[in-house]
mmCIF file of C-alpha atoms in Angstrom:
data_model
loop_
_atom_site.group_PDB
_atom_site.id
_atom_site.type_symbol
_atom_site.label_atom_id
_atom_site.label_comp_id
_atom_site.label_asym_id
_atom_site.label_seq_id
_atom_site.Cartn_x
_atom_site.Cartn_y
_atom_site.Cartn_z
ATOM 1 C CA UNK A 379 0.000 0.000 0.000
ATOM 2 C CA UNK A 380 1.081 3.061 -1.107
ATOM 3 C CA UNK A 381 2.716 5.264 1.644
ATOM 4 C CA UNK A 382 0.483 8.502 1.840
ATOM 5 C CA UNK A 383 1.812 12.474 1.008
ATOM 6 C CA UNK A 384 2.838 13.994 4.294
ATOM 7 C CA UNK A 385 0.014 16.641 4.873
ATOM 8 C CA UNK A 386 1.608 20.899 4.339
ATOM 9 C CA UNK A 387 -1.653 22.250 3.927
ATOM 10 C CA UNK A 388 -2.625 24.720 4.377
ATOM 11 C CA UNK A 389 0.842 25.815 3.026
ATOM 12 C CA UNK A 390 1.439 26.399 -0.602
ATOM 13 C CA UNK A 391 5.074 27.060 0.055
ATOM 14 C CA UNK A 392 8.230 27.484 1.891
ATOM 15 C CA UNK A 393 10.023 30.988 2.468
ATOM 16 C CA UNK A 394 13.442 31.053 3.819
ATOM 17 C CA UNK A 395 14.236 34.029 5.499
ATOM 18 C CA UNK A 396 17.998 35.085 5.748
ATOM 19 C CA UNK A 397 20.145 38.319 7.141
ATOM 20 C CA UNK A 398 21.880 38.680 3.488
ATOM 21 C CA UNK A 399 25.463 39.311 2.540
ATOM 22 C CA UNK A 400 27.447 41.399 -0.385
ATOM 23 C CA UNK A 401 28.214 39.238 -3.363
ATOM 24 C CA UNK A 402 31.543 40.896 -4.733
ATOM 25 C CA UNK A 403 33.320 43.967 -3.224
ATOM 26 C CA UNK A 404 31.289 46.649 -4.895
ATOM 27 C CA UNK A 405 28.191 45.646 -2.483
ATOM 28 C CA UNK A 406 30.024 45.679 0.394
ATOM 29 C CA UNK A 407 29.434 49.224 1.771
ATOM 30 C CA UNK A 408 25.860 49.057 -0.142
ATOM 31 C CA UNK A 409 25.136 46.141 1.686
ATOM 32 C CA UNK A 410 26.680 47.568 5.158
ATOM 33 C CA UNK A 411 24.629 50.996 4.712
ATOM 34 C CA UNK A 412 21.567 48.428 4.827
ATOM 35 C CA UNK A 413 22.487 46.731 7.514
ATOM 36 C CA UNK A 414 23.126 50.210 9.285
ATOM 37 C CA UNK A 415 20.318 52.382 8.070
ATOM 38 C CA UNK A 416 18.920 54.995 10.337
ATOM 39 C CA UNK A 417 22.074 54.364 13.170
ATOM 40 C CA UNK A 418 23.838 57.298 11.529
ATOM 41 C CA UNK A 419 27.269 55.754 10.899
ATOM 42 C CA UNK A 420 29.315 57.447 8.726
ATOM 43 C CA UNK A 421 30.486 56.032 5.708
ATOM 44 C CA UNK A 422 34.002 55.962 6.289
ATOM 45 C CA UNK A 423 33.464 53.660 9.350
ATOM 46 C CA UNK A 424 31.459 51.117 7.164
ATOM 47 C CA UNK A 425 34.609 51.093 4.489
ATOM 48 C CA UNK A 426 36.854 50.320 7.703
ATOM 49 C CA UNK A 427 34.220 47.491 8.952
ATOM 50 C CA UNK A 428 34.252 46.327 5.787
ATOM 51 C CA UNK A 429 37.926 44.983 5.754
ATOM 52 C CA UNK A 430 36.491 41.759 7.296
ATOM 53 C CA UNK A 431 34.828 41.266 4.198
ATOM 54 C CA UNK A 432 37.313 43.135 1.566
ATOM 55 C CA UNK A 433 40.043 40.379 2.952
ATOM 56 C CA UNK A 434 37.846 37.082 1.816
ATOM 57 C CA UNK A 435 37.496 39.040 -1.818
ATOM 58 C CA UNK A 436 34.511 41.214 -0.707
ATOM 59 C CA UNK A 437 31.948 38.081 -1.177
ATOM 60 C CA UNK A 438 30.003 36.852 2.181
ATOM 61 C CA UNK A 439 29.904 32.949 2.455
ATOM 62 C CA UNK A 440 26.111 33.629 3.507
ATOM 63 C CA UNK A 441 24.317 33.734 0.133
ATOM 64 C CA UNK A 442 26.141 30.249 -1.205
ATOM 65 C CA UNK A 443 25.370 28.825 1.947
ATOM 66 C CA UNK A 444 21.848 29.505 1.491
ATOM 67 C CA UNK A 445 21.788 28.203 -2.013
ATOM 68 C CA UNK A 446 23.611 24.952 -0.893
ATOM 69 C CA UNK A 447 20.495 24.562 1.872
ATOM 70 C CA UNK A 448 18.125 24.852 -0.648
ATOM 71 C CA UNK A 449 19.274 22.808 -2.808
ATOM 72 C CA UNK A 450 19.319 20.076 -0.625
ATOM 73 C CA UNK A 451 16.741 20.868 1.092
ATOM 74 C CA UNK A 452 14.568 20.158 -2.205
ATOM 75 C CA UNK A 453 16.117 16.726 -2.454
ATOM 76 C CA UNK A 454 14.872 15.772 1.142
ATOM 77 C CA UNK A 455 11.306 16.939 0.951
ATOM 78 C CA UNK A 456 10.930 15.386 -3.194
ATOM 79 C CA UNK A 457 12.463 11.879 -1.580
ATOM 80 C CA UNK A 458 9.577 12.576 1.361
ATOM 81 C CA UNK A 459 6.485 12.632 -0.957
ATOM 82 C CA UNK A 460 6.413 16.667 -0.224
ATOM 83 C CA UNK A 461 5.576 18.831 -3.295
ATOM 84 C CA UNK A 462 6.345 22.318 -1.781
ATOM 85 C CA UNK A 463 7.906 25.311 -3.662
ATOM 86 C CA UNK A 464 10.524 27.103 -1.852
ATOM 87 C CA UNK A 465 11.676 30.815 -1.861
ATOM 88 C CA UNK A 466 14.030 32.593 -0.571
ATOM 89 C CA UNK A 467 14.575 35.946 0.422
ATOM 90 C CA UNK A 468 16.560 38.137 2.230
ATOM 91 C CA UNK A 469 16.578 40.990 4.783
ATOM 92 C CA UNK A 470 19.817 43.302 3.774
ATOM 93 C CA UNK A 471 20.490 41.943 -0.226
ATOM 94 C CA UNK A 472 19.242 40.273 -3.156
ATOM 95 C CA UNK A 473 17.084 38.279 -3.118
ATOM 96 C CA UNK A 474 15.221 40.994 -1.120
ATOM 97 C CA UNK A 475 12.469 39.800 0.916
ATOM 98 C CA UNK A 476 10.025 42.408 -1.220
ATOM 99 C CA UNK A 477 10.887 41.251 -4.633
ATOM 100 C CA UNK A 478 10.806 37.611 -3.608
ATOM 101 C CA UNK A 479 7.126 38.356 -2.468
ATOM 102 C CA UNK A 480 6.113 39.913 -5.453
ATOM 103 C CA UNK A 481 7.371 36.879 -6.826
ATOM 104 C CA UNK A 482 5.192 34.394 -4.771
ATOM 105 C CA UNK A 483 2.520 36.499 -5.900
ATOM 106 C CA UNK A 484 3.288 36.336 -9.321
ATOM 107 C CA UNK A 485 3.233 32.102 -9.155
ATOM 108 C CA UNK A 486 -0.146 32.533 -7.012
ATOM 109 C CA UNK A 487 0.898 32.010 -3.899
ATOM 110 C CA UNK A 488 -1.569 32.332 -1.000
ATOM 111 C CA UNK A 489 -0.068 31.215 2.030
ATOM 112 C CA UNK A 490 3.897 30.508 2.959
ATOM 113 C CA UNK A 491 5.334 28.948 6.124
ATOM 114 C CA UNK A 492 8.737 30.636 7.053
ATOM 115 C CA UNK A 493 11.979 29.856 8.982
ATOM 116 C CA UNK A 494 14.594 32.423 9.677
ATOM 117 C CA UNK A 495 17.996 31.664 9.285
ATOM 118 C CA UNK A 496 18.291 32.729 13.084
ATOM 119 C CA UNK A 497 17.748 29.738 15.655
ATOM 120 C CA UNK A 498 17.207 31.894 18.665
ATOM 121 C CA UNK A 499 14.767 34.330 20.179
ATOM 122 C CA UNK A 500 15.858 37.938 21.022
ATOM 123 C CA UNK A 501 15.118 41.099 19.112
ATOM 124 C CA UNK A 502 17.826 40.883 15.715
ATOM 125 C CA UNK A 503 17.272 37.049 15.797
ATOM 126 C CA UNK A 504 13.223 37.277 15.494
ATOM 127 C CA UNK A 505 11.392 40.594 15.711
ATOM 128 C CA UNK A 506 13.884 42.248 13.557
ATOM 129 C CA UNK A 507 12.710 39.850 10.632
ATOM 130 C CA UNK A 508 9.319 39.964 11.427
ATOM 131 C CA UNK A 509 9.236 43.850 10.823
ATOM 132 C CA UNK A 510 10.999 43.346 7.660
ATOM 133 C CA UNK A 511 8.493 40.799 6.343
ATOM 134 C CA UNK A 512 5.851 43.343 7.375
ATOM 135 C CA UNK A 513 7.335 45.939 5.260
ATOM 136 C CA UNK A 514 8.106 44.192 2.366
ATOM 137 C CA UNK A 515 4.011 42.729 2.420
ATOM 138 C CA UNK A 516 3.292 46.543 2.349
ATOM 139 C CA UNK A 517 5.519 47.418 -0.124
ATOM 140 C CA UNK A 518 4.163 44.203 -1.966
ATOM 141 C CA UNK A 519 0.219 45.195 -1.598
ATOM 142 C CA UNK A 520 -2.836 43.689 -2.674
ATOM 143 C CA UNK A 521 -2.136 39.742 -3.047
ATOM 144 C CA UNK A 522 0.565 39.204 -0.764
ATOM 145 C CA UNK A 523 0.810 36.111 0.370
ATOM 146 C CA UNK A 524 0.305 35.446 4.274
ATOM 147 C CA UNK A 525 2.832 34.074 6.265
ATOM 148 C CA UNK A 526 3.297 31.624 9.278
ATOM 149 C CA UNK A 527 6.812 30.615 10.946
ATOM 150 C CA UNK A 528 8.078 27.967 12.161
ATOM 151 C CA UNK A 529 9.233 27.662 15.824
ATOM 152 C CA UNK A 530 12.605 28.875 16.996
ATOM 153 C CA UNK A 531 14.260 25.703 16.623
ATOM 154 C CA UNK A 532 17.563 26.033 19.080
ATOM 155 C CA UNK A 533 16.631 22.853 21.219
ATOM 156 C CA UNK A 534 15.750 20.583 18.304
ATOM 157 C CA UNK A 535 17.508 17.717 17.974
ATOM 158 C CA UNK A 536 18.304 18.290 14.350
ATOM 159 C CA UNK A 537 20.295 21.780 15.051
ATOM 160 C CA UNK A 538 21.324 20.008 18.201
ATOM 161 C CA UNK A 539 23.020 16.858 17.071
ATOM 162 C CA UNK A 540 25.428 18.001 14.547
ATOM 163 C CA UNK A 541 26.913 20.432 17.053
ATOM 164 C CA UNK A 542 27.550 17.011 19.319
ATOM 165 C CA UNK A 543 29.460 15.211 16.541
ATOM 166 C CA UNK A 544 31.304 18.136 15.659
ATOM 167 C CA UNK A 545 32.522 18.849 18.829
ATOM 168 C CA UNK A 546 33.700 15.079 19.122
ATOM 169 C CA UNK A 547 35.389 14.886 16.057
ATOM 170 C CA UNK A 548 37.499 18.347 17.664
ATOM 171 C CA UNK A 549 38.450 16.238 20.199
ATOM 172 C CA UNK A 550 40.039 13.556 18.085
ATOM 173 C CA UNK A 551 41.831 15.781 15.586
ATOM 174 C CA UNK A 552 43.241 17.257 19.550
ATOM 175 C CA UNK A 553 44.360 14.426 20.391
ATOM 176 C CA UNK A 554 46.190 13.238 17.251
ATOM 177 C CA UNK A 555 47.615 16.227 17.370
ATOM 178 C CA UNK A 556 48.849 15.373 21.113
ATOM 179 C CA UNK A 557 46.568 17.322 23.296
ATOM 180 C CA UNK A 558 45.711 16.518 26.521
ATOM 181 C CA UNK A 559 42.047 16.463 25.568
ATOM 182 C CA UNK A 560 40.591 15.072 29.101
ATOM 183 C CA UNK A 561 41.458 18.602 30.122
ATOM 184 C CA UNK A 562 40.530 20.688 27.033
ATOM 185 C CA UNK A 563 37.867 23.332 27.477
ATOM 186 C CA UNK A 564 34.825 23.598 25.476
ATOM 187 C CA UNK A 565 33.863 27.154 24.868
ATOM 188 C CA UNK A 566 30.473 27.675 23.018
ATOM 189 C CA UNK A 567 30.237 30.883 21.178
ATOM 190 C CA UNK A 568 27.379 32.856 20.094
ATOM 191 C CA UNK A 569 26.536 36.436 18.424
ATOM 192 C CA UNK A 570 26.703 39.284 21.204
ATOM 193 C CA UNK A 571 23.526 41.631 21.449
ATOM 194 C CA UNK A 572 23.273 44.333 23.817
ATOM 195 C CA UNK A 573 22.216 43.574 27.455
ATOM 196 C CA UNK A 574 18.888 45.265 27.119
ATOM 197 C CA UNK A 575 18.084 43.519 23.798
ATOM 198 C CA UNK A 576 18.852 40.141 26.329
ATOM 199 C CA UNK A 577 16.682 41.185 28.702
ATOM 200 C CA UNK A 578 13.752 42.166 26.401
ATOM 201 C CA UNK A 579 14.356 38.683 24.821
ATOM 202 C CA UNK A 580 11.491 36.669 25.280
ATOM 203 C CA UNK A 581 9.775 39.046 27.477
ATOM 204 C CA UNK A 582 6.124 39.626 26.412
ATOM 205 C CA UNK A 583 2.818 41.186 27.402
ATOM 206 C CA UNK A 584 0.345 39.278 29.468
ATOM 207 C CA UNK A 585 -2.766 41.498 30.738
ATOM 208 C CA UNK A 586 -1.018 44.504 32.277
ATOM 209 C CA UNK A 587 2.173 43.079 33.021
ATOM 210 C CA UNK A 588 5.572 42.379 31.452
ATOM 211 C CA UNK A 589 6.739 38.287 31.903
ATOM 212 C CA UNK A 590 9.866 36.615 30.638
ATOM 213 C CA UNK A 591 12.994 38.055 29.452
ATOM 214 C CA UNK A 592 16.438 37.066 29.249
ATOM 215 C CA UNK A 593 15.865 34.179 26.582
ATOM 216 C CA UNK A 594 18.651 34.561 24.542
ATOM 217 C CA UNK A 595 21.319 33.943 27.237
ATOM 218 C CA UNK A 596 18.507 31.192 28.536
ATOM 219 C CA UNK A 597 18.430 29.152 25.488
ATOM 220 C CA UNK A 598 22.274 29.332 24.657
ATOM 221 C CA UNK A 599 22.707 28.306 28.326
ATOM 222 C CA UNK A 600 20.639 25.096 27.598
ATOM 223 C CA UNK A 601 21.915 23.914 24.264
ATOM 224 C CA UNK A 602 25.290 23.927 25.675
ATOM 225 C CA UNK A 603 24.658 22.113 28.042
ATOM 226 C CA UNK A 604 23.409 19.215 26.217
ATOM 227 C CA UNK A 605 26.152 19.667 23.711
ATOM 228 C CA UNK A 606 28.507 19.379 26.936
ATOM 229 C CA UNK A 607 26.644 16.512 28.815
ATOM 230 C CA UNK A 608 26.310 14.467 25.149
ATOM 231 C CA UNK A 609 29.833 14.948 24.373
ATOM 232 C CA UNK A 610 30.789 13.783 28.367
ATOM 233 C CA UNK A 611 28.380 10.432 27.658
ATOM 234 C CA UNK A 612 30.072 10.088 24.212
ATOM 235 C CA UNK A 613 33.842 9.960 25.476
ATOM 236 C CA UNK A 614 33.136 9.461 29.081
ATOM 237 C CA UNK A 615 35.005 12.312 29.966
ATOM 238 C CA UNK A 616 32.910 15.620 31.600
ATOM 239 C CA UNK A 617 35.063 18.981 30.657
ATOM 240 C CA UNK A 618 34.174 22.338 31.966
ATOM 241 C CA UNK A 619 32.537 24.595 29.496
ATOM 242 C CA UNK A 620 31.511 28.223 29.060
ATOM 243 C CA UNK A 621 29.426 30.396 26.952
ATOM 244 C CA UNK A 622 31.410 33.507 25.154
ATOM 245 C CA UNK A 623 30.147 36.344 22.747
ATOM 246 C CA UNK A 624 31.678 37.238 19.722
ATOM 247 C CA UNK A 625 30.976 39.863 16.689
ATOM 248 C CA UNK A 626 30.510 42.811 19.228
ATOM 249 C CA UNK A 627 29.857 45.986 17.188
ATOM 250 C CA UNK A 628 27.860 49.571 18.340
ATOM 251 C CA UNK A 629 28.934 52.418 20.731
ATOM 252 C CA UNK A 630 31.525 51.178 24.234
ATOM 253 C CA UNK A 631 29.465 53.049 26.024
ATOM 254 C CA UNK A 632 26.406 50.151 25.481
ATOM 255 C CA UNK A 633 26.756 47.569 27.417
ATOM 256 C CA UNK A 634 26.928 43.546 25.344
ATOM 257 C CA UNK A 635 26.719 40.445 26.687
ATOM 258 C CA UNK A 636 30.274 39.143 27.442
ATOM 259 C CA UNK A 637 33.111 37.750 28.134
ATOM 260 C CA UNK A 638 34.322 38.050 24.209
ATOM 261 C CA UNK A 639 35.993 34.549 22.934
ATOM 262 C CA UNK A 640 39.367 36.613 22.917
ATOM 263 C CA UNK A 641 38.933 37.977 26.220
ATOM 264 C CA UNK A 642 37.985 34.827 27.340
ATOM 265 C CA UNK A 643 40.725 32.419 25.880
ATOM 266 C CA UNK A 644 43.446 34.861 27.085
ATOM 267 C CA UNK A 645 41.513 34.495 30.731
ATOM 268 C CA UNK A 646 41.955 30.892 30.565
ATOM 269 C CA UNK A 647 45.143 30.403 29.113
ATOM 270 C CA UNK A 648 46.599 32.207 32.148
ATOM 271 C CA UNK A 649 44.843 29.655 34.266
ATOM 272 C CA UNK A 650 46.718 26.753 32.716
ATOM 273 C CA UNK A 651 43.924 25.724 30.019
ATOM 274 C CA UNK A 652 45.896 23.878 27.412
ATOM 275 C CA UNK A 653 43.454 23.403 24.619
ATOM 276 C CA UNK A 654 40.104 24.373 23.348
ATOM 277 C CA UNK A 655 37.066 24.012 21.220
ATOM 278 C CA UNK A 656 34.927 26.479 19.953
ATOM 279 C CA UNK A 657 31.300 25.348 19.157
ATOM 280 C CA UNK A 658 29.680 27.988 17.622
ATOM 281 C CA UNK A 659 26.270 27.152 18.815
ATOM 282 C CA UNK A 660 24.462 30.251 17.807
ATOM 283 C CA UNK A 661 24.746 29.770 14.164
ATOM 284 C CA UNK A 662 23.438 27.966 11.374
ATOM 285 C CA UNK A 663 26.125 28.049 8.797
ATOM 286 C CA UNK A 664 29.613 29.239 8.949
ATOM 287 C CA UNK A 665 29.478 32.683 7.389
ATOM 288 C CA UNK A 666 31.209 35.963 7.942
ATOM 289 C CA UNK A 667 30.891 35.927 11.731
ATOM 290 C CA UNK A 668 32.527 32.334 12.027
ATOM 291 C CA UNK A 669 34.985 32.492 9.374
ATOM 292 C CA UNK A 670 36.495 35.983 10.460
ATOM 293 C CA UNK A 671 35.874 36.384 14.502
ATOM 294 C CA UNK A 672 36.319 32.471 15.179
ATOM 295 C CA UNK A 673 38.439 30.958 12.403
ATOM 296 C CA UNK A 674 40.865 33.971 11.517
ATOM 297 C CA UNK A 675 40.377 35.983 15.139
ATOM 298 C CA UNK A 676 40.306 33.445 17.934
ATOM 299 C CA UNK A 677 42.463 31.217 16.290
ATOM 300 C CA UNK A 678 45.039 34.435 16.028
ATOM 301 C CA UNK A 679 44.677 34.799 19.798
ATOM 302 C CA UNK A 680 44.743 30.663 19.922
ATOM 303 C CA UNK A 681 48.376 30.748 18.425
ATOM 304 C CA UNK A 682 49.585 33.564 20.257
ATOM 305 C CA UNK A 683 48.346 31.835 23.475
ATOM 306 C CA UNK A 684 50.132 28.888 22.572
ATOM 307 C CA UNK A 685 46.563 27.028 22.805
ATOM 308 C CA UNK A 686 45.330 24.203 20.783
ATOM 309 C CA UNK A 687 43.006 25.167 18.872
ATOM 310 C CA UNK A 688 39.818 23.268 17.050
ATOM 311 C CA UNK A 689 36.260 24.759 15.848
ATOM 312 C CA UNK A 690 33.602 22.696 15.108
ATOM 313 C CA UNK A 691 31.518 23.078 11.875
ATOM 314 C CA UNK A 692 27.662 24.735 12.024
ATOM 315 C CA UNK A 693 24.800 22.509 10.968
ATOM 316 C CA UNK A 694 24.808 24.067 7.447
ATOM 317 C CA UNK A 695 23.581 21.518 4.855
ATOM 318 C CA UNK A 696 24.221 18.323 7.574
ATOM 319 C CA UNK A 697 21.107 16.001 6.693
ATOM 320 C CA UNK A 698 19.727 16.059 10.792
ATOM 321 C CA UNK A 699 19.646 19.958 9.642
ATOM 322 C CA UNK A 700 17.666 19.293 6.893
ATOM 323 C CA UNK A 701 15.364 16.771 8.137
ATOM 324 C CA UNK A 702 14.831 18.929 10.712
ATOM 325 C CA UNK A 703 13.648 21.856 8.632
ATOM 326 C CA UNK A 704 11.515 19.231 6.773
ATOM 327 C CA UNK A 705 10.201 18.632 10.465
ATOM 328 C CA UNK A 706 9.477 21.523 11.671
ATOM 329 C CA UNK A 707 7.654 22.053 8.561
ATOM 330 C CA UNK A 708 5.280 19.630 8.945
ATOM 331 C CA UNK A 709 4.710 20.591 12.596
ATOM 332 C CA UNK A 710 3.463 24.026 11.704
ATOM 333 C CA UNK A 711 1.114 22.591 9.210
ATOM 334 C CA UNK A 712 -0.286 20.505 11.719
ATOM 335 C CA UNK A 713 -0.738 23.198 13.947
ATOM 336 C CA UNK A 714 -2.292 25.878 11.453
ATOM 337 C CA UNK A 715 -4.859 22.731 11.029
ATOM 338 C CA UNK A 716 -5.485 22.768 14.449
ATOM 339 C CA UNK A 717 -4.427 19.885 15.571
ATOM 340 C CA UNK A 718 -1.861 19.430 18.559
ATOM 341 C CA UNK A 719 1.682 17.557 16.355
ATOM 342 C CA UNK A 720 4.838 16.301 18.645
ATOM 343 C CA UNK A 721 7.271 18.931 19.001
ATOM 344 C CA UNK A 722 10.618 17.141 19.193
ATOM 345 C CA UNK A 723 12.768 19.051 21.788
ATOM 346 C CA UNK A 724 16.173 18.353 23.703
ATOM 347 C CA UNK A 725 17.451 19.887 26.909
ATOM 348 C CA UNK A 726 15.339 21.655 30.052
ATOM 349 C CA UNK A 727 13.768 23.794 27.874
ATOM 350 C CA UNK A 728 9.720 23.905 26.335
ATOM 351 C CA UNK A 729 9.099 24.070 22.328
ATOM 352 C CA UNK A 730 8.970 27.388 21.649
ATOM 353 C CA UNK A 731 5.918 29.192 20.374
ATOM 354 C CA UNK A 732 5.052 29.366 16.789
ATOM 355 C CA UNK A 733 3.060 32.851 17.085
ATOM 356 C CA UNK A 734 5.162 35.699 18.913
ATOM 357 C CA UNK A 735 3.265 37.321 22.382
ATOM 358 C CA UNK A 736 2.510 40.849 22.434
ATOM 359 C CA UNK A 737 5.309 42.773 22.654
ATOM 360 C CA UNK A 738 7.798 39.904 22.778
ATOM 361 C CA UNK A 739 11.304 40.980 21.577
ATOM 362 C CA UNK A 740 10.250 44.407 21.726
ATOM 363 C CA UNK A 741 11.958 46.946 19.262
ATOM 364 C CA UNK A 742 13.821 49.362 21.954
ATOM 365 C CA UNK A 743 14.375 52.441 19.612
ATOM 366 C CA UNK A 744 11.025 52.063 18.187
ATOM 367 C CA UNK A 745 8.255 50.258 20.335
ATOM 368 C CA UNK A 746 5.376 50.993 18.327
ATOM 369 C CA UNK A 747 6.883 49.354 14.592
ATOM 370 C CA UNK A 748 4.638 46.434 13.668
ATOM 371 C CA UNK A 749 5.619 43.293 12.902
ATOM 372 C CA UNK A 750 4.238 40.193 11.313
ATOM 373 C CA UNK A 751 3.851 37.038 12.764
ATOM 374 C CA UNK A 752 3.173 37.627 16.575
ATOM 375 C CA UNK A 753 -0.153 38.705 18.319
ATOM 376 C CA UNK A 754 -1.655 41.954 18.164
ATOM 377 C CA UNK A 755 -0.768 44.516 21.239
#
């Protein structure tokens, strides 16, 4: 007997949602003057910033990246019986999320189930895209298609899993190399956002009162841990761990999360920490932030340090990744149906909601900007 179609209705398609990157040096300071709109930076700052980018050939790793999960992530869902057209658009370049509206439009497209390319809940992870897709439906008009998203997805196995592997396989190349690595550190690193875009994280209205907060740190918190305590069961080894900030940027007089991963390997260096391994949990793919502040940065300050030094890949195109997306999917069908799917989870913490609270993430410089995808005030 034929196996039956797994059920996407009432979806018609799949949008993924990305931060965008420049494509050749010419877009870089385009592209950064995106990014930067209304802060006021002066150009001459953005040329310096853009350096990180100018010195891999002025192309962001982002966009291919993005193509590469797409690709694949066609295979998977043809092989699974799924017939769903997928999009792609972006927040700061081409594909822009307006045009790539206007498109779905165009190919009659009613109603689109989204993930960001952003695992986490705080402000520039979530909200941030939300009030872009608002925009671009307004710029798009009449016929836009409506849009769902799926659930931040930082405690799904899928996302989870690879980071586990990758972190083992660190520990290996360590030891050929001739590291001590009972006694290597594991250091998980993450984006930095400012402390009160952490604190507003997660935080939402309920009647007249603000609940929550803090779920950025929270959720980073938890998923290293279950990297940590996987990896310990794994070699049979537990090693202390931490959770460091990296890709800092904005005025010194604002406060960001820390310790920064330089800051941080130099502190434990000059305790006698031999060896490390960055696991750059708060990523999906290895673009600009991983390549430059971990792989060129860290490792800089690795060397110096006399450290060993080993970074585990991001989930990127790994097929748990994939078949997570495909899962997650599904899920958010099943819930715009109304019926009540399994949410796969890992860790202490709940699946996460797929339909923002009021005033969750809130927008600090501008409270009142609307957003899609989250309940009215």
């Amino acid at each position: 007997m034929d196996r039956p179609d797994p059920d996407t209705r009432p979806y018609d398609a799949f949008l993924l949602v990305s931060f965008g990157g420049p494509e050749k040096p010419d877009d870089v300071v385009p592209f950064l003057e995106n990014v930067t709109r209304g802060r006021g930076i002066p150009r001459e700052r953005l040329v310096e910033v853009g350096e990180h980018y100018f010195s891999f050939g002025g192309r962001s790793p982002i966009n291919d990246q993005n193509r590469d999960l797409l690709a694949v992530l066609r295979l998977d869902l043809r092989s699974h019986g799924i017939d769903l057209p997928i999009y792609w658009g972006n927040r700061n370049w081409d594909p822009y999320l307006a045009d790539t509206l206007a498109q779905m439009r165009e190919d009659g497209v009613e109603r689109a189930v989204c993930l960001f390319t952003s695992a986490y809940t705080s402000y520039s992870g979530c909200r941030q895209y939300r009030e872009n897709l608002y925009d671009a439906t307004v710029a798009v008009g009449d016929g836009a298609p409506r849009l769902d998203r799926v659930r931040h997805y930082f405690n799904h196995p899928g996302f989870v899993a690879p980071f586990v592997d990758g972190t083992v396989g660190a520990l290996e190349r360590l030891g050929v190399e001739g590291h001590d690595t009972a006694a290597t550190r594991l250091v998980f690193v993450t984006h930095s956002i400012p402390d009160a875009m952490n604190e507003a994280s997660g935080r939402f209205t309920t009647g007249e009162s603000l609940v929550g907060g803090a779920a950025y740190v929270r959720e980073h918190r938890d998923v290293a841990a279950q990297v940590a305590a996987a990896v310990a069961e794994r070699t049979g080894v537990e090693r202390a761990h931490d959770l460091v900030y990296c890709s800092r940027s904005g005025s010194p007089h604002v406060p960001w999360l820390e310790p920064d991963v330089n800051d941080h390997l130099e502190e434990i260096a000059g305790d006698g920490v031999a060896s490390v391994v960055l696991i750059p949990i708060g990523f999906v793919s290895d673009h600009m932030e991983v390549i430059y502040d971990l792989d060129t940065e860290a490792k800089a300050t690795a060397e110096r340090l006399g450290l060993g030094f080993a970074r585990v890949p991001t989930p990127g195109v790994d097929p748990r990744f994939v078949a997570a997306i495909r899962d997650l999917i599904l899920e958010r069908a099943a819930a715009a149906r109304g019926e009540e799917p399994t949410q796969a989870v890992v860790g202490e913490l709940p699946p996460s909601w797929d339909v923002c609270p009021a005033g969750c993430c809130a927008n600090l410089r501008d409270p009142e900007r609307p957003a899609l995808l989250g309940e009215a005030p």
